mmCIF file of C-alpha atoms and ligand atoms in Angstrom:
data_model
loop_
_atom_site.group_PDB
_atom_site.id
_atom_site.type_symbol
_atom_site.label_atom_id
_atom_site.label_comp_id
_atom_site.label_asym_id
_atom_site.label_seq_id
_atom_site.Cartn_x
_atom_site.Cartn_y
_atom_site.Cartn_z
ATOM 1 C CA UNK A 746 0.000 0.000 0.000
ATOM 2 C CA UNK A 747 0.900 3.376 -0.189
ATOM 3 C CA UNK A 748 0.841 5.254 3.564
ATOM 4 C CA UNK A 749 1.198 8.296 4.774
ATOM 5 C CA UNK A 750 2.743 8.981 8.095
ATOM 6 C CA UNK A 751 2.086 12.070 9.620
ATOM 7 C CA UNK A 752 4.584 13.161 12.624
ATOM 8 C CA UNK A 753 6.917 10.322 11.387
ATOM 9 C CA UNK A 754 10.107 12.038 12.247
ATOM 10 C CA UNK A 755 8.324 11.720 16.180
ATOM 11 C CA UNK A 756 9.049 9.035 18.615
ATOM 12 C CA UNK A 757 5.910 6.941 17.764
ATOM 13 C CA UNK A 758 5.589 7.956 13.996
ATOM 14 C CA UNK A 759 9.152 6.937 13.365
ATOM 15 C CA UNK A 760 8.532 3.677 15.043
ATOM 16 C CA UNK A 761 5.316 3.184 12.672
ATOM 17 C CA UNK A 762 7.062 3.683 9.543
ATOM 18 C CA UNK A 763 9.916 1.358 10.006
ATOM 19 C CA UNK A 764 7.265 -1.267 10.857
ATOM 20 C CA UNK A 765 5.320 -0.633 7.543
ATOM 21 C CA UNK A 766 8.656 -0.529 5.273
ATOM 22 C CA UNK A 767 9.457 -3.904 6.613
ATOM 23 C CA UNK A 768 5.904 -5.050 5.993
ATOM 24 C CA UNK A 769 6.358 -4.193 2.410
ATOM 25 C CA UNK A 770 4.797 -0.747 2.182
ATOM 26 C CA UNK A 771 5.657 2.327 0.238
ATOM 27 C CA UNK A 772 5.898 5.497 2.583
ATOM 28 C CA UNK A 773 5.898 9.044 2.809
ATOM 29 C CA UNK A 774 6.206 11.253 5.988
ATOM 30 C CA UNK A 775 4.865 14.457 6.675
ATOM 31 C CA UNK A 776 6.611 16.337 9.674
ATOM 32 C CA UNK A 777 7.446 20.184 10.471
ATOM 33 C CA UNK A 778 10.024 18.689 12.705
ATOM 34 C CA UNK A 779 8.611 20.855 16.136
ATOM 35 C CA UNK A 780 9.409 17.930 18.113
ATOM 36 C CA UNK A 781 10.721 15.710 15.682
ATOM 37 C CA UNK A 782 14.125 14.411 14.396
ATOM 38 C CA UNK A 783 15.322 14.057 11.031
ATOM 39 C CA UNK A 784 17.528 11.482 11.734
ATOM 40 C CA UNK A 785 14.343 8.907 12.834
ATOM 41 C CA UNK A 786 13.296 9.435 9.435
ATOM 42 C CA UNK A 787 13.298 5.564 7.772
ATOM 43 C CA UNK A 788 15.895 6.317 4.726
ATOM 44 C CA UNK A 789 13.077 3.888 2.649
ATOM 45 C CA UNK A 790 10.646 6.791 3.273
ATOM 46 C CA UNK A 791 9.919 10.092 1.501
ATOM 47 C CA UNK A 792 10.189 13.313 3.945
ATOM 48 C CA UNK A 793 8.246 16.088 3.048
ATOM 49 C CA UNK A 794 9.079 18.538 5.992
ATOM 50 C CA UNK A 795 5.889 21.187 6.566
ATOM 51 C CA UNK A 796 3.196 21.520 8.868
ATOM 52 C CA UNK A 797 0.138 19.307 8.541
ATOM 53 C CA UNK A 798 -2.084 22.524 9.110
ATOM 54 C CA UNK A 799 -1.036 23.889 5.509
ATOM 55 C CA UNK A 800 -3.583 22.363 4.308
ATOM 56 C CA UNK A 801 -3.014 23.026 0.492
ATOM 57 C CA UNK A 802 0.283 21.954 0.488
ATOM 58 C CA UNK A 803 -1.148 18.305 1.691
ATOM 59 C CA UNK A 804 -4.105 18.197 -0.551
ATOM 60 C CA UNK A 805 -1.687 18.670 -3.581
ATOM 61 C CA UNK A 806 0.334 15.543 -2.053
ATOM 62 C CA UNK A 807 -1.883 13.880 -1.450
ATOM 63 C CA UNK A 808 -3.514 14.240 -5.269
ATOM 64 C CA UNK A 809 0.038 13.931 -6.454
ATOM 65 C CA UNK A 810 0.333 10.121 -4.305
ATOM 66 C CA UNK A 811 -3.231 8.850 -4.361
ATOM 67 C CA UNK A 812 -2.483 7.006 -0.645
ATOM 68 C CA UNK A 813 -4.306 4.194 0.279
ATOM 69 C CA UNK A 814 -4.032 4.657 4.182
ATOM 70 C CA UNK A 815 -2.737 7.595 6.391
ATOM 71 C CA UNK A 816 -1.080 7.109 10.109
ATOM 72 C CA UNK A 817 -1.850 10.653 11.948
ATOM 73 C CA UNK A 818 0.884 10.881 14.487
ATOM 74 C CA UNK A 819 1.767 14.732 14.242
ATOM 75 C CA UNK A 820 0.274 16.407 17.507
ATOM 76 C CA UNK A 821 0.940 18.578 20.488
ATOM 77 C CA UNK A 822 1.416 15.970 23.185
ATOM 78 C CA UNK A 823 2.178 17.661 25.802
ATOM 79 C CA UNK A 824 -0.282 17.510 29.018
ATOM 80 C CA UNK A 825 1.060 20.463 30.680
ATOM 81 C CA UNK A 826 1.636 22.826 27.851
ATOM 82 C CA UNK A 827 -2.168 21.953 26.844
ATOM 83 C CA UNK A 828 -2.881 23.529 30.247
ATOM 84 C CA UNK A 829 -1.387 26.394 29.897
ATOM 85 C CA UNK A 830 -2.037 27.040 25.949
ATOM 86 C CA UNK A 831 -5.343 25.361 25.339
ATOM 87 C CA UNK A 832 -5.429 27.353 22.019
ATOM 88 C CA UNK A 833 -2.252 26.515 20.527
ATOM 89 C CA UNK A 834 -3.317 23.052 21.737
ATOM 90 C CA UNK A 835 -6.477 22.857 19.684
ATOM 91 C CA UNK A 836 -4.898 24.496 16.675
ATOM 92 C CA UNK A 837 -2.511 21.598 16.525
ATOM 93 C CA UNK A 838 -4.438 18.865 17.303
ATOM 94 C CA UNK A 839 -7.704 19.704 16.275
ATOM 95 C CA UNK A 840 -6.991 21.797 13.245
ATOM 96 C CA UNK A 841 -4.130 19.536 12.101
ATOM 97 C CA UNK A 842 -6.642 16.552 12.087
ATOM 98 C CA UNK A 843 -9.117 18.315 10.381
ATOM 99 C CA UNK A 844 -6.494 19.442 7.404
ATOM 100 C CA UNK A 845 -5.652 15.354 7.078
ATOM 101 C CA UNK A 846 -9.346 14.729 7.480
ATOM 102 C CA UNK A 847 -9.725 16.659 4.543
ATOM 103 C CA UNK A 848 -7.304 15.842 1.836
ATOM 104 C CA UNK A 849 -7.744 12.187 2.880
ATOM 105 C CA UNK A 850 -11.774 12.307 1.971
ATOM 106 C CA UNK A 851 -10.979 14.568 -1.221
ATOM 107 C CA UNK A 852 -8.638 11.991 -2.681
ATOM 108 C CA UNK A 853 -10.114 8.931 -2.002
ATOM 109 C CA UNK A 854 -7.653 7.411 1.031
ATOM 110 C CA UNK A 855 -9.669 4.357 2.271
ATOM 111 C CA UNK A 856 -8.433 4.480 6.161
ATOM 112 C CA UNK A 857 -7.393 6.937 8.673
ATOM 113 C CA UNK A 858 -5.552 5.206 11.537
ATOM 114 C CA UNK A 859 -5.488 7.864 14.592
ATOM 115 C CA UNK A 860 -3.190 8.484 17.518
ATOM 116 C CA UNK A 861 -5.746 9.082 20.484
ATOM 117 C CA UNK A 862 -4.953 8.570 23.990
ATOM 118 C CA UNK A 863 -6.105 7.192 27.514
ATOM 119 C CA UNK A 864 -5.759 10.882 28.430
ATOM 120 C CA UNK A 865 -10.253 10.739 26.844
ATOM 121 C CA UNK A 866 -11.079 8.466 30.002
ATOM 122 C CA UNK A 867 -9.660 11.218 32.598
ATOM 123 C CA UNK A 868 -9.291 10.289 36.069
ATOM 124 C CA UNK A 869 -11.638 7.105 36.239
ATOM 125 C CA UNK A 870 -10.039 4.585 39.221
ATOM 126 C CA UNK A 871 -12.249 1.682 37.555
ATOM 127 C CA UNK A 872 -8.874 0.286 35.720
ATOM 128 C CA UNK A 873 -8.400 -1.645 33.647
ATOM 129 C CA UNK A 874 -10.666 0.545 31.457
ATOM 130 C CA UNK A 875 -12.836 -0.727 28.553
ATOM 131 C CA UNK A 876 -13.674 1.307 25.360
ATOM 132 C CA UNK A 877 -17.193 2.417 26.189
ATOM 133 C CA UNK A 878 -15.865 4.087 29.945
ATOM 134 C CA UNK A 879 -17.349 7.508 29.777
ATOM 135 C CA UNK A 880 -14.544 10.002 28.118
ATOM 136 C CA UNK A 881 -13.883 13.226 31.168
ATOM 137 C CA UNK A 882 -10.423 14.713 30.339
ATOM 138 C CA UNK A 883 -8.804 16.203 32.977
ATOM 139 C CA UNK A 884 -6.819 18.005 30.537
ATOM 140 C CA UNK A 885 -7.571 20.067 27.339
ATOM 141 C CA UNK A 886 -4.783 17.640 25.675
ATOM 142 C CA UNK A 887 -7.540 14.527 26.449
ATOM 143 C CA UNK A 888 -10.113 17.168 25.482
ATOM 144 C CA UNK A 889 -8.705 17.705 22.066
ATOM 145 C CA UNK A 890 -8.498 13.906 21.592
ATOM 146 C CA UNK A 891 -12.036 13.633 22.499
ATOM 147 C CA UNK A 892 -13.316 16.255 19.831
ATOM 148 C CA UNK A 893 -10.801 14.559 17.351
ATOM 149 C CA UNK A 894 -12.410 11.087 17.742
ATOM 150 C CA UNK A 895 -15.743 13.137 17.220
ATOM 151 C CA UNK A 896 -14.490 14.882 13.923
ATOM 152 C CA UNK A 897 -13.329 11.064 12.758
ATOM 153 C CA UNK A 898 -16.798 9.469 13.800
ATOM 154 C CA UNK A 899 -18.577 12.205 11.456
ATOM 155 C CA UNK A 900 -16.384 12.011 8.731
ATOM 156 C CA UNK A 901 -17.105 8.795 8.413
ATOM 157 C CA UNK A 902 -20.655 8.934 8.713
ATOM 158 C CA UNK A 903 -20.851 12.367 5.994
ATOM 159 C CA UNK A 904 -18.177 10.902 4.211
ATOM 160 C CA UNK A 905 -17.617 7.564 4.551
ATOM 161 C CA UNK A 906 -14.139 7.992 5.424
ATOM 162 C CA UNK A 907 -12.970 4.841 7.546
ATOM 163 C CA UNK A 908 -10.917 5.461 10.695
ATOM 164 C CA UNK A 909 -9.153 3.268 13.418
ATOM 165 C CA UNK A 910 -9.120 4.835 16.442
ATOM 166 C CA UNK A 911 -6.423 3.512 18.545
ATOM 167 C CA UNK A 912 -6.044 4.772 22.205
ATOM 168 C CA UNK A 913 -2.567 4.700 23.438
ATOM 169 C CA UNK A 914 -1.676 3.730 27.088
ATOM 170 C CA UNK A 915 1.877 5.550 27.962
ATOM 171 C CA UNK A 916 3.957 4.522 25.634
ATOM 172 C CA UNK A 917 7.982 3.960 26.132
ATOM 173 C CA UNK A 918 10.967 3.175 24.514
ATOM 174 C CA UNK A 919 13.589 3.542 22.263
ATOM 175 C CA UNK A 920 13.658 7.425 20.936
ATOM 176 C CA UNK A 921 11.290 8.575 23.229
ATOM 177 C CA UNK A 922 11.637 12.274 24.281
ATOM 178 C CA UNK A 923 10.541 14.527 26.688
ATOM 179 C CA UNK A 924 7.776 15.475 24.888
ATOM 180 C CA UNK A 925 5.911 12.346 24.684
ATOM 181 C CA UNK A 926 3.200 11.380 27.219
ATOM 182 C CA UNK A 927 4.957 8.451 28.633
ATOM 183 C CA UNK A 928 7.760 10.342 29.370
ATOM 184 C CA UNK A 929 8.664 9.642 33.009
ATOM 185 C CA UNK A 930 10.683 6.382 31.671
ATOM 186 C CA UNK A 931 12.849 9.059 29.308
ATOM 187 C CA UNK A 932 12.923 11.324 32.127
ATOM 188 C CA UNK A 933 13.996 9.094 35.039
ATOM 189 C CA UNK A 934 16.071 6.768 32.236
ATOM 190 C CA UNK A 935 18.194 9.601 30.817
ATOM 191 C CA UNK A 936 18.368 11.153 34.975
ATOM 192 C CA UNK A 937 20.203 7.635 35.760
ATOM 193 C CA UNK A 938 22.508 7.842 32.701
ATOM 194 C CA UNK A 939 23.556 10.538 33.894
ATOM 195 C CA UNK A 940 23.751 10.346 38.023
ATOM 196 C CA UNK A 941 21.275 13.472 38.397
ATOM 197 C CA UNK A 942 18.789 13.237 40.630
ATOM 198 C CA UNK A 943 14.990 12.196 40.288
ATOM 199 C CA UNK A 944 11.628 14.075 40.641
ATOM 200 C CA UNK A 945 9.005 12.468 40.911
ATOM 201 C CA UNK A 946 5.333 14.599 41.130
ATOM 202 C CA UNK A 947 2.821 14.016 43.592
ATOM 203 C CA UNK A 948 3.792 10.733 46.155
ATOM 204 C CA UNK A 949 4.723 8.692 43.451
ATOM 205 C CA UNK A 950 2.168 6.474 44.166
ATOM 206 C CA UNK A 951 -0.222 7.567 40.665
ATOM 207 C CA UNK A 952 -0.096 4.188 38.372
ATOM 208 C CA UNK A 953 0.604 4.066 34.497
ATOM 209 C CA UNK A 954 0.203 1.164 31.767
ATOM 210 C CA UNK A 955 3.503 1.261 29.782
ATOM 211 C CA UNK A 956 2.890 -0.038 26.734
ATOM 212 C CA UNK A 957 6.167 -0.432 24.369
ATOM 213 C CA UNK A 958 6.655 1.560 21.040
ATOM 214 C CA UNK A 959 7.204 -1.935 18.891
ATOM 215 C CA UNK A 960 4.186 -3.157 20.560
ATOM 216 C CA UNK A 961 2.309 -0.100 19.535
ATOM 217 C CA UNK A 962 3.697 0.279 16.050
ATOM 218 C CA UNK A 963 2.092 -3.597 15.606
ATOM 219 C CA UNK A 964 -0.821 -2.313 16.397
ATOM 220 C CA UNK A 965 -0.680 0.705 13.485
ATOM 221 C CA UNK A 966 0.369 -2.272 11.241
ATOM 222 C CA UNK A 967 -2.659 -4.263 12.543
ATOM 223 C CA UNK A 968 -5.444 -1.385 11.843
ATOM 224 C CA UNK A 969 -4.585 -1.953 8.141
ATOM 225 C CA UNK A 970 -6.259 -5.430 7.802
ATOM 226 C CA UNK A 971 -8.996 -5.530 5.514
ATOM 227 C CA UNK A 972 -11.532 -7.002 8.215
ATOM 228 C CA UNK A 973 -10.956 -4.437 11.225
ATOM 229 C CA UNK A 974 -13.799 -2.389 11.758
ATOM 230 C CA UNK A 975 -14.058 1.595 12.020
ATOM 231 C CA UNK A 976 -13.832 2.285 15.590
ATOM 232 C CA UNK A 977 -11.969 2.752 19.397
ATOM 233 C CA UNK A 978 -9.238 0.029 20.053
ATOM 234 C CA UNK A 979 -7.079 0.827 23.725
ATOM 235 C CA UNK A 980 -3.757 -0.182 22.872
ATOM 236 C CA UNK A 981 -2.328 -0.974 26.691
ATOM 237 C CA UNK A 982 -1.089 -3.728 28.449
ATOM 238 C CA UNK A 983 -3.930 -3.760 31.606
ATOM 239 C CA UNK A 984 -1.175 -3.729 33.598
ATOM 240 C CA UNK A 985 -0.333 -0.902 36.219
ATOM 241 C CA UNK A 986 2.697 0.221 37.179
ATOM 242 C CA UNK A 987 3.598 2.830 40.072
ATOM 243 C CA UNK A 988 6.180 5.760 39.509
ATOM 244 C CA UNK A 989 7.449 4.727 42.411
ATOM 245 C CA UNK A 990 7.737 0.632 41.021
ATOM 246 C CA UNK A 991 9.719 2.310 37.869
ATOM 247 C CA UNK A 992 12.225 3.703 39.560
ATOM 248 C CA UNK A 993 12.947 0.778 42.011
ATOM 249 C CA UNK A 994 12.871 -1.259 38.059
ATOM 250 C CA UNK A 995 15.658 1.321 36.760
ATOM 251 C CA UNK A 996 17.460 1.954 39.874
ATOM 252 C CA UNK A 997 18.285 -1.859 39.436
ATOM 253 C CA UNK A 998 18.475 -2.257 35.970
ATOM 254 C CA UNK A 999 20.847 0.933 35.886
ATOM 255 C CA UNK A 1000 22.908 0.075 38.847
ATOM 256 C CA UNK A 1001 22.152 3.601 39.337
ATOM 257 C CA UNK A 1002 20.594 4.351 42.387
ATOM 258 C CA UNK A 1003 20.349 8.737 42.652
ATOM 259 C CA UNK A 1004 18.146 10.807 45.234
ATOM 260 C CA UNK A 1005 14.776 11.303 44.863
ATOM 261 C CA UNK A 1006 13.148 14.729 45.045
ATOM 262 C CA UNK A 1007 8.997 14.501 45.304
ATOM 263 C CA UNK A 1008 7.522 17.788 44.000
ATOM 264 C CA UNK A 1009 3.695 18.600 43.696
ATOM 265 C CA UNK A 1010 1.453 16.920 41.361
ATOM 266 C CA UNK A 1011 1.192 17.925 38.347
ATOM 267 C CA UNK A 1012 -2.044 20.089 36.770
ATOM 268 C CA UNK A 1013 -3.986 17.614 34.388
ATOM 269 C CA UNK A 1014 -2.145 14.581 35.697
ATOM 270 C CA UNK A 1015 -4.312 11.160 36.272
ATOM 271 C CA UNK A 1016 -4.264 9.159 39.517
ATOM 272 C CA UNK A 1017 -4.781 5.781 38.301
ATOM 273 C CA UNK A 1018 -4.634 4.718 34.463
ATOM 274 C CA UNK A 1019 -4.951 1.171 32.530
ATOM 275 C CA UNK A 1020 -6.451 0.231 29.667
ATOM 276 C CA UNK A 1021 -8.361 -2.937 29.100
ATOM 277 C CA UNK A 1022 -7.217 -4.645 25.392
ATOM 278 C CA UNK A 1023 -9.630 -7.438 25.270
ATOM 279 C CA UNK A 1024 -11.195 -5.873 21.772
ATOM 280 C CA UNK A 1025 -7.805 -5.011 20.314
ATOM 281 C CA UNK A 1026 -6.902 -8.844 20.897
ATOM 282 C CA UNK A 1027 -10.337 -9.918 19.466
ATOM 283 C CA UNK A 1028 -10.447 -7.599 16.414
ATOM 284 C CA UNK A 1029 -6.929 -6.087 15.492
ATOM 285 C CA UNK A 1030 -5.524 -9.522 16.460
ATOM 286 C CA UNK A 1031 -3.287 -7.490 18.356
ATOM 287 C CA UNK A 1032 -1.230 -8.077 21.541
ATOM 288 C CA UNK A 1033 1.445 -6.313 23.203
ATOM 289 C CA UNK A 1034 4.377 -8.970 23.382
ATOM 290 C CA UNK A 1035 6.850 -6.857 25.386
ATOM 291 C CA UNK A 1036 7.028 -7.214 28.975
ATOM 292 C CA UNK A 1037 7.610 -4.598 31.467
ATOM 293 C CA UNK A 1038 11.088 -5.441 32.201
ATOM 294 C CA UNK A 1039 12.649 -6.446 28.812
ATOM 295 C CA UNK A 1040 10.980 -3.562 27.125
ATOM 296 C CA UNK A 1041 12.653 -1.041 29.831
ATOM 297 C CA UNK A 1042 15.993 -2.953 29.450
ATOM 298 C CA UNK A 1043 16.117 -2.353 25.734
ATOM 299 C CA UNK A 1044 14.934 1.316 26.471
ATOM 300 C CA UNK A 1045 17.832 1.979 29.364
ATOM 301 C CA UNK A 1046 20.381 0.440 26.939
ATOM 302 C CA UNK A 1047 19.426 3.119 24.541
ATOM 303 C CA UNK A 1048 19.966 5.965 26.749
ATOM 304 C CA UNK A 1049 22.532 5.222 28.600
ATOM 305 C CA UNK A 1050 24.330 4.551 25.175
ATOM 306 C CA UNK A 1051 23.089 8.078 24.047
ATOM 307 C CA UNK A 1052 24.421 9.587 27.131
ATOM 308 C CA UNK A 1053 28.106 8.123 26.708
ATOM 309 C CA UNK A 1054 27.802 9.668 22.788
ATOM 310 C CA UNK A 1055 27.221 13.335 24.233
HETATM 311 N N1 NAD B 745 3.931 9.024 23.747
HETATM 312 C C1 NAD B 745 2.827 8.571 24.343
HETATM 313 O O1 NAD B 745 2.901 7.928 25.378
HETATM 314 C C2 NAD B 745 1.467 8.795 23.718
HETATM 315 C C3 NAD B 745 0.342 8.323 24.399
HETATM 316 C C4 NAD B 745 -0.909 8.521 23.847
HETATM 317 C C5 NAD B 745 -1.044 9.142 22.627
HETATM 318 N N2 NAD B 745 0.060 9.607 21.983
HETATM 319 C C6 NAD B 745 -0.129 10.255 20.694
HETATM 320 O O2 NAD B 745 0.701 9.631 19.726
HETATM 321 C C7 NAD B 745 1.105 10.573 18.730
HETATM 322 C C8 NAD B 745 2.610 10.601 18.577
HETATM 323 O O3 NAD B 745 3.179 11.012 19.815
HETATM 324 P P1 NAD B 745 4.744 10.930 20.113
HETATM 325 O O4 NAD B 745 4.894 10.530 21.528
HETATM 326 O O5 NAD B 745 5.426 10.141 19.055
HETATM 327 O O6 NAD B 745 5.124 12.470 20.021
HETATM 328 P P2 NAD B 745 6.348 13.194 19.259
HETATM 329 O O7 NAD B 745 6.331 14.601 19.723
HETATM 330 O O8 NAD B 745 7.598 12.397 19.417
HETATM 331 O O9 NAD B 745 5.902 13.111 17.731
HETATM 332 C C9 NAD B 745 5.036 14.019 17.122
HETATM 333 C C10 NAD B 745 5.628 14.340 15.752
HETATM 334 O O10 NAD B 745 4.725 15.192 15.065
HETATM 335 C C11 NAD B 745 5.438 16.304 14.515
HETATM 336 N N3 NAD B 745 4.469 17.398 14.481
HETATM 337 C C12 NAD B 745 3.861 18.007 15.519
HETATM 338 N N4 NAD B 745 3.000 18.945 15.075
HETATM 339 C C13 NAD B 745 3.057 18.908 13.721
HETATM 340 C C14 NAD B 745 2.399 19.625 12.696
HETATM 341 N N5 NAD B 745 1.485 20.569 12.986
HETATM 342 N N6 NAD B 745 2.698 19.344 11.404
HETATM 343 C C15 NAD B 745 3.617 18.388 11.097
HETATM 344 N N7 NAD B 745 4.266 17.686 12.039
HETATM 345 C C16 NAD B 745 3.997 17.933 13.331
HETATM 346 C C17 NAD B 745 6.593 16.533 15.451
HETATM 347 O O11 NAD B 745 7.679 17.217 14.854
HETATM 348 C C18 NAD B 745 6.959 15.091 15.832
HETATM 349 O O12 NAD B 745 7.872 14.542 14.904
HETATM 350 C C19 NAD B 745 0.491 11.908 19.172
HETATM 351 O O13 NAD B 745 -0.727 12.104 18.512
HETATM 352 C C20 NAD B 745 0.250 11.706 20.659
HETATM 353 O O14 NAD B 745 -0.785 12.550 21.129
HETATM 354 C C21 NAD B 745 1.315 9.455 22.498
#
């Protein structure tokens, strides 16, 4: 097929498009590089480096390439920047969807496969959380991916458009960055590499479902299939993990053990979060292989190996 990747020079994206060029695909990325690196970039792929938002630029692509399917990564994922610029927020993440919403239904792309997030569910302690839990952000981050699963669910219903929604637990690994939502294991992994000291918000007691970036980029590859239908998929492992359990997990698989400073929580930030992925193993066929602690070894390797580069 031919895919496009939006926000595939990001940590996810990236990961998405190497999975597809080793499944046989032809790509192209679209990324204005805001949080994004070059250098992730699959060489296999085409880079076409502007903003999603301009939205003639990707209309006349995507005339020009006639895609089949199109992976939109590119967003403003940041919880606590959403707080504090709820505009620039929903001009990224709403408006950008809307541009690829667009140009997708105007040239015929069969499938729109969508980054949303368990951010929609909010602070809900029933984990592990199913697809039809009520959606109550906390923050206007969830918010936007709330309206953006809306926009998706009436495309498809004015236009036909077909989407995958696919509701990412916190994901980790290798390129991660700061920016990402999962980004306590980049934090506390690249802290370690370097002996610096840990902060952890709140009592470090709030829970997370890592889920690892191969695992997830299966699941991207797995929204393709020709029987999935339109809808919400959580892509999670069910299983929680305390800040407080992942930093005992990389103190040891460091060897690093550094002080640990506990500041306040966190505006936006969720107590408790899992996702439930009995439909994504029923209908994407979909599991997440990785455990906790392999997954986190491959991801401290990376950084620690980064940090002895710089
Ligand atoms: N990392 C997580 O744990 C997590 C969890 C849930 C959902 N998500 C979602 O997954 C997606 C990917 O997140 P990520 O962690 O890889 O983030 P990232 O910041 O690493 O990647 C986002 C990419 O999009 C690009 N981008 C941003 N705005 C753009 C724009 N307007 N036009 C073109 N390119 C743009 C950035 O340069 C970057 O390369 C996002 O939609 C995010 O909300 C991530």
């Amino acid at each position: 097929m031919n895919i496009l990747v939006t926000g595939g020079a990001g940590f996810i994206g990236s990961h998405i498009t190497d999975a597809l060029i080793e499944a046989g695909h032809k790509v192209a990325v679209v990324d204005n590089l805001s949080s994004g690196t070059k250098e992730y970039i699959n060489k296999a792929a085409a880079f076409y480096e502007f903003d999603v938002r301009d939205g003639e630029r990707l209309l006349s692509l995507c005339e020009e390439e006639q895609f089949d399917a199109v992976f939109h990564e590119a967003a403003q994922t940041q919880v606590p920047y959403s707080q504090t610029y709820p505009q620039i927020d929903a001009d990224e993440n709403i408006m950008g969807l809307l541009s690829v919403l667009e140009s997708a239904r105007k040239t015929g792309v069969k499938r729109v496969v969508f980054s949303s997030s368990a951010a929609v569910y909010g602070d809900n302690p029933n984990v592990p959380l199913r697809e039809d839990a009520p959606v109550a952000p906390t923050s206007f981050y969830g918010l936007s991916k709330v309206v953006s699963e809306q926009y998706l669910q009436m495309y498809h219903k004015v236009f036909g458009l077909e989407y995958i929604i696919l509701r990412y637990a916190n994901v980790y690994g290798e390129r991660q960055g700061i920016h990402g939502e999962g980004g306590v294991v980049y934090v506390f992994s690249t802290a370690l590499a370097a002996g610096k000291k840990l902060t952890v918000f709140g009592d470090g007691e709030q829970s997370r479902d890592f889920v690892y970036v191969k695992d997830v980029a299966q699941a991207n590859l797995a929204a393709l299939q020709g029987d999935v239908r339109p809808g919400i998929y959580n892509i999670g492992t069910t299983v929680e993990t305390t800040v407080n359990a992942l930093k005992e997990i990389l103190f040891y698989l460091s060897g690093v053990t550094t002080a640990v400073y506990y500041d306040d929580v966190r505006n936006g930030d969720i107590i408790r979060s899992a996702l439930d992925n009995c439909k994504a193993k029923a209908q994407l066929h979909w599991r997440p292989h990785t455990k906790l602690i392999p997954g986190l070894t491959s991801t401290y390797a990376y950084f620690a190996e980064e940090a002895s580069r710089e």
